[in-house]
Amino acid sequence: MTPAEIRTHLRYSGWASRRLFDAAKKLSPDDLTRNVGISHESILGTLSHIHFADRIWYARVVDPSEPVIRQADLPTLDLEWPAIQQKWEAWAENVQAADLGRMVASKSPDGIAYEIAAEKAVLHLVNHDSLHRGQVMGMIRQLGIAPPATDLMMYYRLSASGAAV
């Protein structure tokens, strides 16, 4: 991936997460926390997991001193999620091709240590976030509510039209 592609994908992921989070904030506390048996149990649990991933991968790729928040309530997400998204975008603004090939130490969920190129870690993050946003969209649909469009093509179309994204 090129630095420009990394920037585009990180901007897209932040845009999509913000749109979905804004929709989730309009839900009742019961709807947010209802265990529906998907992935991280509830809408709030899954949004919290996406935020956790944004933070842990930032700590791995960019700044190991970044605090990792495993579980977050709605007010914490409202405050902390935009902050980590802005940090990702700021990093991407200055990233160079050589930075993207740098190997990043990581650990699998089952504790196996490995290294991966920074560009692959970022692409994984964007893909991971999209997967879980899709789950949240499905949970919102189960409530009879139409979730916002968050697909990559919509982002491309809005970006090309000059709309604020």
PDB file of C-alpha atoms in Angstrom:
ATOM      1  CA  MET A   1       0.000   0.000   0.000  1.00  0.00           C
ATOM      2  CA  THR A   2       1.080   3.545  -0.583  1.00  0.00           C
ATOM      3  CA  PRO A   3       0.986   6.285   2.047  1.00  0.00           C
ATOM      4  CA  ALA A   4      -1.935   7.851   0.138  1.00  0.00           C
ATOM      5  CA  GLU A   5      -3.886   4.574   0.269  1.00  0.00           C
ATOM      6  CA  ILE A   6      -3.200   4.251   3.995  1.00  0.00           C
ATOM      7  CA  ARG A   7      -4.502   7.804   4.520  1.00  0.00           C
ATOM      8  CA  THR A   8      -7.645   7.098   2.503  1.00  0.00           C
ATOM      9  CA  HIS A   9      -8.431   3.869   4.325  1.00  0.00           C
ATOM     10  CA  LEU A  10      -7.833   5.307   7.784  1.00  0.00           C
ATOM     11  CA  ARG A  11      -9.998   8.332   6.959  1.00  0.00           C
ATOM     12  CA  TYR A  12     -12.688   6.015   5.652  1.00  0.00           C
ATOM     13  CA  SER A  13     -12.615   3.847   8.764  1.00  0.00           C
ATOM     14  CA  GLY A  14     -12.863   6.865  11.064  1.00  0.00           C
ATOM     15  CA  TRP A  15     -15.709   8.334   8.996  1.00  0.00           C
ATOM     16  CA  ALA A  16     -17.658   5.068   9.006  1.00  0.00           C
ATOM     17  CA  SER A  17     -17.151   4.507  12.737  1.00  0.00           C
ATOM     18  CA  ARG A  18     -18.257   8.069  13.538  1.00  0.00           C
ATOM     19  CA  ARG A  19     -21.428   7.679  11.446  1.00  0.00           C
ATOM     20  CA  LEU A  20     -22.317   4.421  13.117  1.00  0.00           C
ATOM     21  CA  PHE A  21     -21.498   5.678  16.604  1.00  0.00           C
ATOM     22  CA  ASP A  22     -23.655   8.772  16.055  1.00  0.00           C
ATOM     23  CA  ALA A  23     -26.550   6.488  15.117  1.00  0.00           C
ATOM     24  CA  ALA A  24     -25.942   4.262  18.155  1.00  0.00           C
ATOM     25  CA  LYS A  25     -26.003   7.256  20.518  1.00  0.00           C
ATOM     26  CA  LYS A  26     -29.667   7.744  19.601  1.00  0.00           C
ATOM     27  CA  LEU A  27     -30.608   4.274  20.874  1.00  0.00           C
ATOM     28  CA  SER A  28     -32.008   3.532  24.305  1.00  0.00           C
ATOM     29  CA  PRO A  29     -29.650   2.148  26.973  1.00  0.00           C
ATOM     30  CA  ASP A  30     -31.531  -1.169  26.792  1.00  0.00           C
ATOM     31  CA  ASP A  31     -31.073  -1.400  23.031  1.00  0.00           C
ATOM     32  CA  LEU A  32     -27.385  -0.530  23.340  1.00  0.00           C
ATOM     33  CA  THR A  33     -26.630  -3.179  25.936  1.00  0.00           C
ATOM     34  CA  ARG A  34     -29.028  -6.004  24.976  1.00  0.00           C
ATOM     35  CA  ASN A  35     -27.100  -9.267  24.525  1.00  0.00           C
ATOM     36  CA  VAL A  36     -28.021 -10.490  21.072  1.00  0.00           C
ATOM     37  CA  GLY A  37     -25.410 -13.241  20.961  1.00  0.00           C
ATOM     38  CA  ILE A  38     -23.284 -11.677  18.240  1.00  0.00           C
ATOM     39  CA  SER A  39     -19.538 -11.250  18.569  1.00  0.00           C
ATOM     40  CA  HIS A  40     -19.203  -8.910  21.533  1.00  0.00           C
ATOM     41  CA  GLU A  41     -22.748  -9.457  22.781  1.00  0.00           C
ATOM     42  CA  SER A  42     -24.310  -6.044  22.242  1.00  0.00           C
ATOM     43  CA  ILE A  43     -24.141  -2.909  20.155  1.00  0.00           C
ATOM     44  CA  LEU A  44     -22.197  -1.132  22.886  1.00  0.00           C
ATOM     45  CA  GLY A  45     -19.926  -4.129  23.442  1.00  0.00           C
ATOM     46  CA  THR A  46     -19.104  -4.338  19.751  1.00  0.00           C
ATOM     47  CA  LEU A  47     -18.515  -0.581  19.410  1.00  0.00           C
ATOM     48  CA  SER A  48     -16.268  -0.764  22.463  1.00  0.00           C
ATOM     49  CA  HIS A  49     -14.352  -3.610  20.822  1.00  0.00           C
ATOM     50  CA  ILE A  50     -13.799  -1.565  17.654  1.00  0.00           C
ATOM     51  CA  HIS A  51     -12.502   1.311  19.774  1.00  0.00           C
ATOM     52  CA  PHE A  52     -10.225  -1.109  21.655  1.00  0.00           C
ATOM     53  CA  ALA A  53      -8.791  -2.344  18.347  1.00  0.00           C
ATOM     54  CA  ASP A  54      -8.194   1.229  17.148  1.00  0.00           C
ATOM     55  CA  ARG A  55      -6.223   1.886  20.326  1.00  0.00           C
ATOM     56  CA  ILE A  56      -4.245  -1.343  20.614  1.00  0.00           C
ATOM     57  CA  TRP A  57      -3.123  -1.221  16.994  1.00  0.00           C
ATOM     58  CA  TYR A  58      -2.166   2.440  17.384  1.00  0.00           C
ATOM     59  CA  ALA A  59      -0.066   1.459  20.402  1.00  0.00           C
ATOM     60  CA  ARG A  60       1.584  -1.297  18.356  1.00  0.00           C
ATOM     61  CA  VAL A  61       2.140   0.657  15.140  1.00  0.00           C
ATOM     62  CA  VAL A  62       2.692   4.228  16.323  1.00  0.00           C
ATOM     63  CA  ASP A  63       3.060   4.869  20.056  1.00  0.00           C
ATOM     64  CA  PRO A  64       3.522   2.115  22.647  1.00  0.00           C
ATOM     65  CA  SER A  65       2.608   4.561  25.425  1.00  0.00           C
ATOM     66  CA  GLU A  66      -0.951   4.953  24.064  1.00  0.00           C
ATOM     67  CA  PRO A  67      -3.370   3.802  26.774  1.00  0.00           C
ATOM     68  CA  VAL A  68      -5.437   0.793  25.764  1.00  0.00           C
ATOM     69  CA  ILE A  69      -9.058   0.856  26.901  1.00  0.00           C
ATOM     70  CA  ARG A  70     -10.547  -2.648  26.770  1.00  0.00           C
ATOM     71  CA  GLN A  71     -14.156  -1.819  27.698  1.00  0.00           C
ATOM     72  CA  ALA A  72     -15.772   1.573  27.360  1.00  0.00           C
ATOM     73  CA  ASP A  73     -19.168   2.984  28.201  1.00  0.00           C
ATOM     74  CA  LEU A  74     -20.961   5.436  25.920  1.00  0.00           C
ATOM     75  CA  PRO A  75     -19.552   8.657  27.478  1.00  0.00           C
ATOM     76  CA  THR A  76     -16.007   7.242  27.326  1.00  0.00           C
ATOM     77  CA  LEU A  77     -16.433   6.259  23.676  1.00  0.00           C
ATOM     78  CA  ASP A  78     -17.874   9.688  22.915  1.00  0.00           C
ATOM     79  CA  LEU A  79     -14.729  11.299  24.308  1.00  0.00           C
ATOM     80  CA  GLU A  80     -11.975   8.820  23.532  1.00  0.00           C
ATOM     81  CA  TRP A  81     -12.887   7.390  20.148  1.00  0.00           C
ATOM     82  CA  PRO A  82     -12.636  10.645  18.163  1.00  0.00           C
ATOM     83  CA  ALA A  83      -9.296  11.298  19.861  1.00  0.00           C
ATOM     84  CA  ILE A  84      -7.726   8.020  18.729  1.00  0.00           C
ATOM     85  CA  GLN A  85      -9.178   8.423  15.241  1.00  0.00           C
ATOM     86  CA  GLN A  86      -7.577  11.872  15.026  1.00  0.00           C
ATOM     87  CA  LYS A  87      -4.254  10.393  16.140  1.00  0.00           C
ATOM     88  CA  TRP A  88      -4.432   7.775  13.397  1.00  0.00           C
ATOM     89  CA  GLU A  89      -5.200  10.417  10.786  1.00  0.00           C
ATOM     90  CA  ALA A  90      -2.396  12.675  12.039  1.00  0.00           C
ATOM     91  CA  TRP A  91       0.050   9.767  11.828  1.00  0.00           C
ATOM     92  CA  ALA A  92      -1.147   8.938   8.319  1.00  0.00           C
ATOM     93  CA  GLU A  93      -0.635  12.538   7.154  1.00  0.00           C
ATOM     94  CA  ASN A  94       3.117  12.184   7.670  1.00  0.00           C
ATOM     95  CA  VAL A  95       3.667   8.487   7.029  1.00  0.00           C
ATOM     96  CA  GLN A  96       6.322   7.589   4.481  1.00  0.00           C
ATOM     97  CA  ALA A  97       6.591   4.448   2.360  1.00  0.00           C
ATOM     98  CA  ALA A  98       9.559   3.254   4.455  1.00  0.00           C
ATOM     99  CA  ASP A  99       7.430   3.558   7.607  1.00  0.00           C
ATOM    100  CA  LEU A 100       4.849   1.202   6.128  1.00  0.00           C
ATOM    101  CA  GLY A 101       7.351  -1.617   5.708  1.00  0.00           C
ATOM    102  CA  ARG A 102       8.567  -1.365   9.289  1.00  0.00           C
ATOM    103  CA  MET A 103       7.945  -4.546  11.227  1.00  0.00           C
ATOM    104  CA  VAL A 104       5.609  -4.216  14.196  1.00  0.00           C
ATOM    105  CA  ALA A 105       5.650  -6.578  17.165  1.00  0.00           C
ATOM    106  CA  SER A 106       2.280  -8.072  17.951  1.00  0.00           C
ATOM    107  CA  LYS A 107       0.618 -10.921  19.767  1.00  0.00           C
ATOM    108  CA  SER A 108      -2.336 -13.050  18.694  1.00  0.00           C
ATOM    109  CA  PRO A 109      -5.370 -13.383  20.970  1.00  0.00           C
ATOM    110  CA  ASP A 110      -4.021 -16.758  22.076  1.00  0.00           C
ATOM    111  CA  GLY A 111      -0.673 -15.225  23.072  1.00  0.00           C
ATOM    112  CA  ILE A 112       1.532 -16.125  20.108  1.00  0.00           C
ATOM    113  CA  ALA A 113       4.085 -13.397  19.383  1.00  0.00           C
ATOM    114  CA  TYR A 114       4.713 -12.382  15.773  1.00  0.00           C
ATOM    115  CA  GLU A 115       5.771  -9.432  13.640  1.00  0.00           C
ATOM    116  CA  ILE A 116       3.881  -7.835  10.785  1.00  0.00           C
ATOM    117  CA  ALA A 117       4.579  -4.909   8.458  1.00  0.00           C
ATOM    118  CA  ALA A 118       2.937  -1.671   9.606  1.00  0.00           C
ATOM    119  CA  GLU A 119       0.958  -1.393   6.356  1.00  0.00           C
ATOM    120  CA  LYS A 120      -0.537  -4.861   6.876  1.00  0.00           C
ATOM    121  CA  ALA A 121      -1.405  -4.034  10.484  1.00  0.00           C
ATOM    122  CA  VAL A 122      -3.253  -0.904   9.336  1.00  0.00           C
ATOM    123  CA  LEU A 123      -5.078  -2.771   6.580  1.00  0.00           C
ATOM    124  CA  HIS A 124      -6.048  -5.432   9.139  1.00  0.00           C
ATOM    125  CA  LEU A 125      -7.368  -2.719  11.449  1.00  0.00           C
ATOM    126  CA  VAL A 126      -9.521  -1.148   8.732  1.00  0.00           C
ATOM    127  CA  ASN A 127     -10.857  -4.564   7.717  1.00  0.00           C
ATOM    128  CA  HIS A 128     -11.476  -5.598  11.340  1.00  0.00           C
ATOM    129  CA  ASP A 129     -13.371  -2.389  12.032  1.00  0.00           C
ATOM    130  CA  SER A 130     -15.506  -2.909   8.902  1.00  0.00           C
ATOM    131  CA  LEU A 131     -16.399  -6.433   9.954  1.00  0.00           C
ATOM    132  CA  HIS A 132     -17.602  -5.331  13.382  1.00  0.00           C
ATOM    133  CA  ARG A 133     -19.361  -2.218  12.059  1.00  0.00           C
ATOM    134  CA  GLY A 134     -21.328  -4.577   9.837  1.00  0.00           C
ATOM    135  CA  GLN A 135     -22.341  -6.577  12.895  1.00  0.00           C
ATOM    136  CA  VAL A 136     -23.506  -3.402  14.644  1.00  0.00           C
ATOM    137  CA  MET A 137     -25.480  -2.423  11.559  1.00  0.00           C
ATOM    138  CA  GLY A 138     -27.187  -5.816  11.645  1.00  0.00           C
ATOM    139  CA  MET A 139     -28.038  -5.369  15.315  1.00  0.00           C
ATOM    140  CA  ILE A 140     -29.496  -1.920  14.615  1.00  0.00           C
ATOM    141  CA  ARG A 141     -31.560  -3.360  11.753  1.00  0.00           C
ATOM    142  CA  GLN A 142     -32.933  -5.980  14.155  1.00  0.00           C
ATOM    143  CA  LEU A 143     -34.344  -3.068  16.160  1.00  0.00           C
ATOM    144  CA  GLY A 144     -36.275  -1.957  13.072  1.00  0.00           C
ATOM    145  CA  ILE A 145     -34.022   1.047  12.506  1.00  0.00           C
ATOM    146  CA  ALA A 146     -32.172   1.801   9.271  1.00  0.00           C
ATOM    147  CA  PRO A 147     -28.468   2.293  10.058  1.00  0.00           C
ATOM    148  CA  PRO A 148     -26.417   4.890   8.215  1.00  0.00           C
ATOM    149  CA  ALA A 149     -24.558   3.962   5.045  1.00  0.00           C
ATOM    150  CA  THR A 150     -20.939   3.272   5.956  1.00  0.00           C
ATOM    151  CA  ASP A 151     -19.603   1.305   3.008  1.00  0.00           C
ATOM    152  CA  LEU A 152     -16.381   2.234   1.273  1.00  0.00           C
ATOM    153  CA  MET A 153     -18.106   3.056  -2.022  1.00  0.00           C
ATOM    154  CA  MET A 154     -20.333   5.605  -0.258  1.00  0.00           C
ATOM    155  CA  TYR A 155     -17.209   7.175   1.247  1.00  0.00           C
ATOM    156  CA  TYR A 156     -15.558   7.330  -2.199  1.00  0.00           C
ATOM    157  CA  ARG A 157     -18.673   8.912  -3.709  1.00  0.00           C
ATOM    158  CA  LEU A 158     -19.023  11.505  -0.960  1.00  0.00           C
ATOM    159  CA  SER A 159     -15.312  12.307  -1.039  1.00  0.00           C
ATOM    160  CA  ALA A 160     -15.357  12.751  -4.816  1.00  0.00           C
ATOM    161  CA  SER A 161     -18.383  15.052  -4.615  1.00  0.00           C
ATOM    162  CA  GLY A 162     -16.634  17.333  -2.140  1.00  0.00           C
ATOM    163  CA  ALA A 163     -19.076  16.499   0.654  1.00  0.00           C
ATOM    164  CA  ALA A 164     -17.756  16.644   4.183  1.00  0.00           C
ATOM    165  CA  VAL A 165     -16.593  13.189   5.236  1.00  0.00           C
TER     166      VAL A 165
END
